PDB file of C-alpha atoms in Angstrom:
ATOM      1  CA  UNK A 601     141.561  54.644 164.119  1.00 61.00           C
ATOM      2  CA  UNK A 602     141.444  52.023 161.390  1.00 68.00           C
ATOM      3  CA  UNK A 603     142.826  48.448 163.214  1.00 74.00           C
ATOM      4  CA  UNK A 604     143.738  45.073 161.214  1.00 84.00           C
ATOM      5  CA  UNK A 605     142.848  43.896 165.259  1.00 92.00           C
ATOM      6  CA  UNK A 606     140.245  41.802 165.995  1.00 93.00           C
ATOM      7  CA  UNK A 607     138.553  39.672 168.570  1.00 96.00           C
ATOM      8  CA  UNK A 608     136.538  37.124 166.987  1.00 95.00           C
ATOM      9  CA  UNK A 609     134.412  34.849 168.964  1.00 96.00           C
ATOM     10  CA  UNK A 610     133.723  31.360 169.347  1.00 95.00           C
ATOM     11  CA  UNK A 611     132.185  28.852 171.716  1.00 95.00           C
ATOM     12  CA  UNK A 612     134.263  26.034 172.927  1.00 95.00           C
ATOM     13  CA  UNK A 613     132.567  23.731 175.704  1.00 96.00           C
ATOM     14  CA  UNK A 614     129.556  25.871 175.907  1.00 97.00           C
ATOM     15  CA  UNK A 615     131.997  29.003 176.652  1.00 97.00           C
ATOM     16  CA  UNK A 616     132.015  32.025 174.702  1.00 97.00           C
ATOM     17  CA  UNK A 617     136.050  32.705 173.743  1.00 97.00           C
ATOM     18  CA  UNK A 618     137.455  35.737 171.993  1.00 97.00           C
ATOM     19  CA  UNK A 619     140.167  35.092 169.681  1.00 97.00           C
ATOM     20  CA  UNK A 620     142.360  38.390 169.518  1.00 97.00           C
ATOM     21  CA  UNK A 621     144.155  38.384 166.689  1.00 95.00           C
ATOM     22  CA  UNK A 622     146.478  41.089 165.167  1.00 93.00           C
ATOM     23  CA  UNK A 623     146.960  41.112 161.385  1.00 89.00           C
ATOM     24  CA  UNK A 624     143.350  39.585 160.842  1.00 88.00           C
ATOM     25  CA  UNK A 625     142.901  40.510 157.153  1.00 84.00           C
ATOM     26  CA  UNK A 626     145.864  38.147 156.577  1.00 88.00           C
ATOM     27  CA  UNK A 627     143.522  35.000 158.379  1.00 91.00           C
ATOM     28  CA  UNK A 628     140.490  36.056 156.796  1.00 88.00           C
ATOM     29  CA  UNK A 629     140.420  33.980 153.551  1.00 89.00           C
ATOM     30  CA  UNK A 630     141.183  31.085 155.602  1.00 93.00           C
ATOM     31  CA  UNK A 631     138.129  31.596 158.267  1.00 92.00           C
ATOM     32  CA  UNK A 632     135.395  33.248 155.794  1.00 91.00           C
ATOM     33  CA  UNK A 633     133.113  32.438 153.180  1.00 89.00           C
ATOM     34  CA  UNK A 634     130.794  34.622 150.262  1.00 89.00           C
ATOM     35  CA  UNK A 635     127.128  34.284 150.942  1.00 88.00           C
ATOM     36  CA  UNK A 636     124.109  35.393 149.166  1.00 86.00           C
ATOM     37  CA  UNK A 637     122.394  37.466 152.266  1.00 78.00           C
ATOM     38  CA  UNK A 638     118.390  37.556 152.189  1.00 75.00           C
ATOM     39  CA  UNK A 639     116.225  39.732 150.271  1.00 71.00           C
ATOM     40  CA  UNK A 640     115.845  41.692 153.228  1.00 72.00           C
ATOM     41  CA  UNK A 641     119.110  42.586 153.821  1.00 63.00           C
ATOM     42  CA  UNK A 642     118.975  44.160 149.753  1.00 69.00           C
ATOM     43  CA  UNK A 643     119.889  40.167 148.351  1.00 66.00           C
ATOM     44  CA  UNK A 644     123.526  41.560 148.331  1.00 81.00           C
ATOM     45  CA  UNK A 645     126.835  39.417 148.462  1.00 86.00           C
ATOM     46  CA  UNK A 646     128.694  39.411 152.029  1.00 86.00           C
ATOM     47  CA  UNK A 647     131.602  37.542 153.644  1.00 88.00           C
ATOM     48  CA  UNK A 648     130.918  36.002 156.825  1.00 88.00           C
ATOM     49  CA  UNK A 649     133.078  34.238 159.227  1.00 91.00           C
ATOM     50  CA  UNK A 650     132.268  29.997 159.136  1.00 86.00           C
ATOM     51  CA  UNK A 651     131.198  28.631 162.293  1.00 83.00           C
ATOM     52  CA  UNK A 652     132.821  25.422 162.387  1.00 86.00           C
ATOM     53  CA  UNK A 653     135.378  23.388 164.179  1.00 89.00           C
ATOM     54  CA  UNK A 654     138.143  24.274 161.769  1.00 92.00           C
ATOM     55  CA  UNK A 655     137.518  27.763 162.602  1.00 92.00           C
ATOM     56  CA  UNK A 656     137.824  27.682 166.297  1.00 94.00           C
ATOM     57  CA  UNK A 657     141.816  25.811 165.655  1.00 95.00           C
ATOM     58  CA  UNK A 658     143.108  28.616 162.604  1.00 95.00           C
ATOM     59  CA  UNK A 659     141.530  31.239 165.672  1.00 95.00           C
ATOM     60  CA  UNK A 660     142.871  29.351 168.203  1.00 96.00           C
ATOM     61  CA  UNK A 661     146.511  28.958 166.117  1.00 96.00           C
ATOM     62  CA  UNK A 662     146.815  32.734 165.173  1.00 96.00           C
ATOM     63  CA  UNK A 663     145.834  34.567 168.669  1.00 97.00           C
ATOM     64  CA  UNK A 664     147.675  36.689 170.522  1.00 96.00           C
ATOM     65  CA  UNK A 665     145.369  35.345 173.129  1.00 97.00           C
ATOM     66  CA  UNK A 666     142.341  33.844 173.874  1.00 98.00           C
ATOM     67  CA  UNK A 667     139.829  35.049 176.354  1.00 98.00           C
ATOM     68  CA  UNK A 668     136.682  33.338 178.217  1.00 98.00           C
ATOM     69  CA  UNK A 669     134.373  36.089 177.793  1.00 98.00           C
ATOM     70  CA  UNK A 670     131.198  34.562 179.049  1.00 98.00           C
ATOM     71  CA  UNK A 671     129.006  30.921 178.806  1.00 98.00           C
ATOM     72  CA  UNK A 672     126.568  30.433 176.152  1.00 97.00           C
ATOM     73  CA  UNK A 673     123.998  30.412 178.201  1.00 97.00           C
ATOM     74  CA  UNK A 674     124.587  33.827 179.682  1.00 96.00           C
ATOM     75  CA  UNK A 675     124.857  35.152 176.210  1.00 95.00           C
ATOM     76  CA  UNK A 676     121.272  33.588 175.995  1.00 93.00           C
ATOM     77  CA  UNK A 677     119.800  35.468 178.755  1.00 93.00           C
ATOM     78  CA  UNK A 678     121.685  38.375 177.819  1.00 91.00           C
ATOM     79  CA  UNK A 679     120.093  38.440 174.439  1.00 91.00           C
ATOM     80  CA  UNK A 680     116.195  37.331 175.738  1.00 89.00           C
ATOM     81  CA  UNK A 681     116.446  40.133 178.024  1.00 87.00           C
ATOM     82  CA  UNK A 682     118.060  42.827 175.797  1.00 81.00           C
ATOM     83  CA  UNK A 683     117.453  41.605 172.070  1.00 73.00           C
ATOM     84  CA  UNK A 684     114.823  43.129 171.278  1.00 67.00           C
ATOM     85  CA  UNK A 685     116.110  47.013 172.570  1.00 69.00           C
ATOM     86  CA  UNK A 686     117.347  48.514 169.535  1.00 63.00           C
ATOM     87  CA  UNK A 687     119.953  47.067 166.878  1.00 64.00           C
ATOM     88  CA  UNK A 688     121.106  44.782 169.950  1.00 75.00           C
ATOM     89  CA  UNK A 689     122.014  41.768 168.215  1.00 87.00           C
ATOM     90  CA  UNK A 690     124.384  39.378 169.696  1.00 91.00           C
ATOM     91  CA  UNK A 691     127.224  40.604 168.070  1.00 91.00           C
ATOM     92  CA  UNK A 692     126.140  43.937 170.047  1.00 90.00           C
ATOM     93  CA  UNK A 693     126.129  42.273 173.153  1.00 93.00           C
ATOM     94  CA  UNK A 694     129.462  40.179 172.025  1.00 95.00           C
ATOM     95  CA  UNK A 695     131.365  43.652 171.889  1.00 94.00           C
ATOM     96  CA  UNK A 696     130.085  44.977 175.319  1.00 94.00           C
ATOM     97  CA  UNK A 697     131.045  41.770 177.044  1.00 96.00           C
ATOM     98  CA  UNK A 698     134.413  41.716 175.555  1.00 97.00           C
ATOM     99  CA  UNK A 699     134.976  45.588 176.246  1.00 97.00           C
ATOM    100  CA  UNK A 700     133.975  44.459 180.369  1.00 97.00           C
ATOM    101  CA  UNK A 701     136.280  41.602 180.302  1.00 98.00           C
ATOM    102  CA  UNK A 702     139.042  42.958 178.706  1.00 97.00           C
ATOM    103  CA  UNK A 703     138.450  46.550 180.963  1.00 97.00           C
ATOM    104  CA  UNK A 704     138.094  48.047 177.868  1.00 96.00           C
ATOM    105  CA  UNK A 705     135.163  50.636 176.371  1.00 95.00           C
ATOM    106  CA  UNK A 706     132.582  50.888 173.873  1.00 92.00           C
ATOM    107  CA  UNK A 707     133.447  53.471 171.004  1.00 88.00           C
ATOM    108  CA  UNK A 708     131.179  56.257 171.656  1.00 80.00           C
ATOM    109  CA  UNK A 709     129.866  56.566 167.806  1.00 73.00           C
ATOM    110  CA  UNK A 710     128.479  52.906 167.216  1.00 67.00           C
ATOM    111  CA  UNK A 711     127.664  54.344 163.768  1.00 64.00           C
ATOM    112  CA  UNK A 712     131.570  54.699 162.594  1.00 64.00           C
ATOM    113  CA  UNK A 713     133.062  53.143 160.358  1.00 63.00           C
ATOM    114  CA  UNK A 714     135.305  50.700 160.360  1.00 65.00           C
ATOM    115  CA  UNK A 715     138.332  52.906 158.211  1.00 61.00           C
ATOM    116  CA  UNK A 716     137.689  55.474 161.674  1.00 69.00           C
ATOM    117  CA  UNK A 717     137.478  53.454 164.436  1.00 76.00           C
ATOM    118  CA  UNK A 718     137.534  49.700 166.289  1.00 87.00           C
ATOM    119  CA  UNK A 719     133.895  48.648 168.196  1.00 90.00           C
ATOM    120  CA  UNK A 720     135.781  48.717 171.517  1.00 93.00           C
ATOM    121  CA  UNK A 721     139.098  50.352 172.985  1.00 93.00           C
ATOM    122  CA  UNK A 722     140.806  48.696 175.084  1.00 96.00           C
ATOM    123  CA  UNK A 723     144.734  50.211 176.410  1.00 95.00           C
ATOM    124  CA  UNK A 724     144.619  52.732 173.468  1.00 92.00           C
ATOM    125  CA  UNK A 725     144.326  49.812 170.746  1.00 93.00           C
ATOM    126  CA  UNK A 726     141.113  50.088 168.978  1.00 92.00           C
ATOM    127  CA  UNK A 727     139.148  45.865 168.205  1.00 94.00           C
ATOM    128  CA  UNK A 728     136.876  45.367 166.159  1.00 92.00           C
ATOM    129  CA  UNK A 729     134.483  42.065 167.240  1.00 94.00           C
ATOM    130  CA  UNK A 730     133.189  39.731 165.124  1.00 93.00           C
ATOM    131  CA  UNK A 731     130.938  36.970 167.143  1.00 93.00           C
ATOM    132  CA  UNK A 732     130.831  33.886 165.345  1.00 88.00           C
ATOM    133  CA  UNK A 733     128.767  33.293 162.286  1.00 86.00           C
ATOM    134  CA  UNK A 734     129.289  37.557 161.893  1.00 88.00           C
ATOM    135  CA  UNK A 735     129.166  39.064 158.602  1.00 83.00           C
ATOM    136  CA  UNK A 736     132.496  40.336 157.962  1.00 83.00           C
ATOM    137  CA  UNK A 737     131.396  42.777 155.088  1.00 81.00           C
ATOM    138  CA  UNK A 738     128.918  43.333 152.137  1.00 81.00           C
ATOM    139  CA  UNK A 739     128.971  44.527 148.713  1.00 81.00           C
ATOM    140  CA  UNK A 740     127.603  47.622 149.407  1.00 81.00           C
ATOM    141  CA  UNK A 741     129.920  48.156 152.557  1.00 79.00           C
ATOM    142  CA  UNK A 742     132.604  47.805 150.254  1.00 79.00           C
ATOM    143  CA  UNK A 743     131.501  50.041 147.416  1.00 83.00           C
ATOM    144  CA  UNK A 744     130.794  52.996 150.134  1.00 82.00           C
ATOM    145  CA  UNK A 745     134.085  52.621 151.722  1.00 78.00           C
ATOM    146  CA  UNK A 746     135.718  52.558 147.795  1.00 81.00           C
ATOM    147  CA  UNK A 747     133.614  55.741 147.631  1.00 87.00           C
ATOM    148  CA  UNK A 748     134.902  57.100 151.062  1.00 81.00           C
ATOM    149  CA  UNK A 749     138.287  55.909 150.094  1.00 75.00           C
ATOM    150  CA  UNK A 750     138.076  58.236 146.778  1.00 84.00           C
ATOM    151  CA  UNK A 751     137.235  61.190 148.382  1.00 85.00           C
ATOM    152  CA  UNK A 752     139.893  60.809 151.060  1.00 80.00           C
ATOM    153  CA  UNK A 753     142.589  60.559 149.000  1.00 82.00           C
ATOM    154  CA  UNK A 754     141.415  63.286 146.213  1.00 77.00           C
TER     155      UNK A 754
END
């Protein structure tokens, strides 16, 4: 189920927050930026969402709610320990936190896309999570959803 809800995270006196916000897309051109990603990620444009103070208050000023998911330094130990197991970046380990807090669940396909699904359910609403500093999209994200798009409404 495609969602415009999203819980973006930030750190705010060494605590990890999520921001959830409904309606994101509106927000996004005021809390992202177009970067250049490395020539191992295929040198390809992407948005990403800033980390900086400004950030944190637009988040802060357009949530539903705010959450303490976890400290920083938990995160830390959560990623030292389980970084290295898979594609288990901190974003990963952003969305499992926020699907325990929020006594939510992980989607079962991690591989869906974002048109199908949120990255954790929580009450029958679908989130997607963005941790701080996240890539938001990339060029070629966009073109294969355009293509998706195409064939869906053929």
């Amino acid at each position: 189920e495609y969602t415009h809800t999203y819980a973006i995270g930030f750190v705010e006196n060494k605590i990890i927050k999520a921001a959830i916000i409904e309606n994101a897309d509106s927000i996004l051109p005021l809390i992202t930026y177009a970067e250049k990603q490395a020539e191992s990620h295929g040198a390809v444009w992407g948005v990403r969402i800033w980390a900086r103070k400004q950030t944190t208050e637009i988040l802060k000023t357009y949530a539903r709610e705010v959450i303490d998911i976890c400290t920083v330094d938990y995160m830390e130990r959560e990623y030292a320990i389980n970084g290295n197991r898979g594609n288990n970046n901190r974003g990963h380990i952003f969305e499992r936190l926020c699907a325990e807090v929020m006594d939510g669940e992980q989607v079962k396909n991690k591989c869906a896309k974002c048109i199908d699904s949120g990255d954790i359910i929580v009450n029958d609403e679908h989130i997607q999570c963005k941790y701080c500093n996240a890539t938001v999209t990339t060029e070629v994200t966009m073109r294969n959803l355009y293509k998706e798009y195409q064939k869906r409404v053929a």
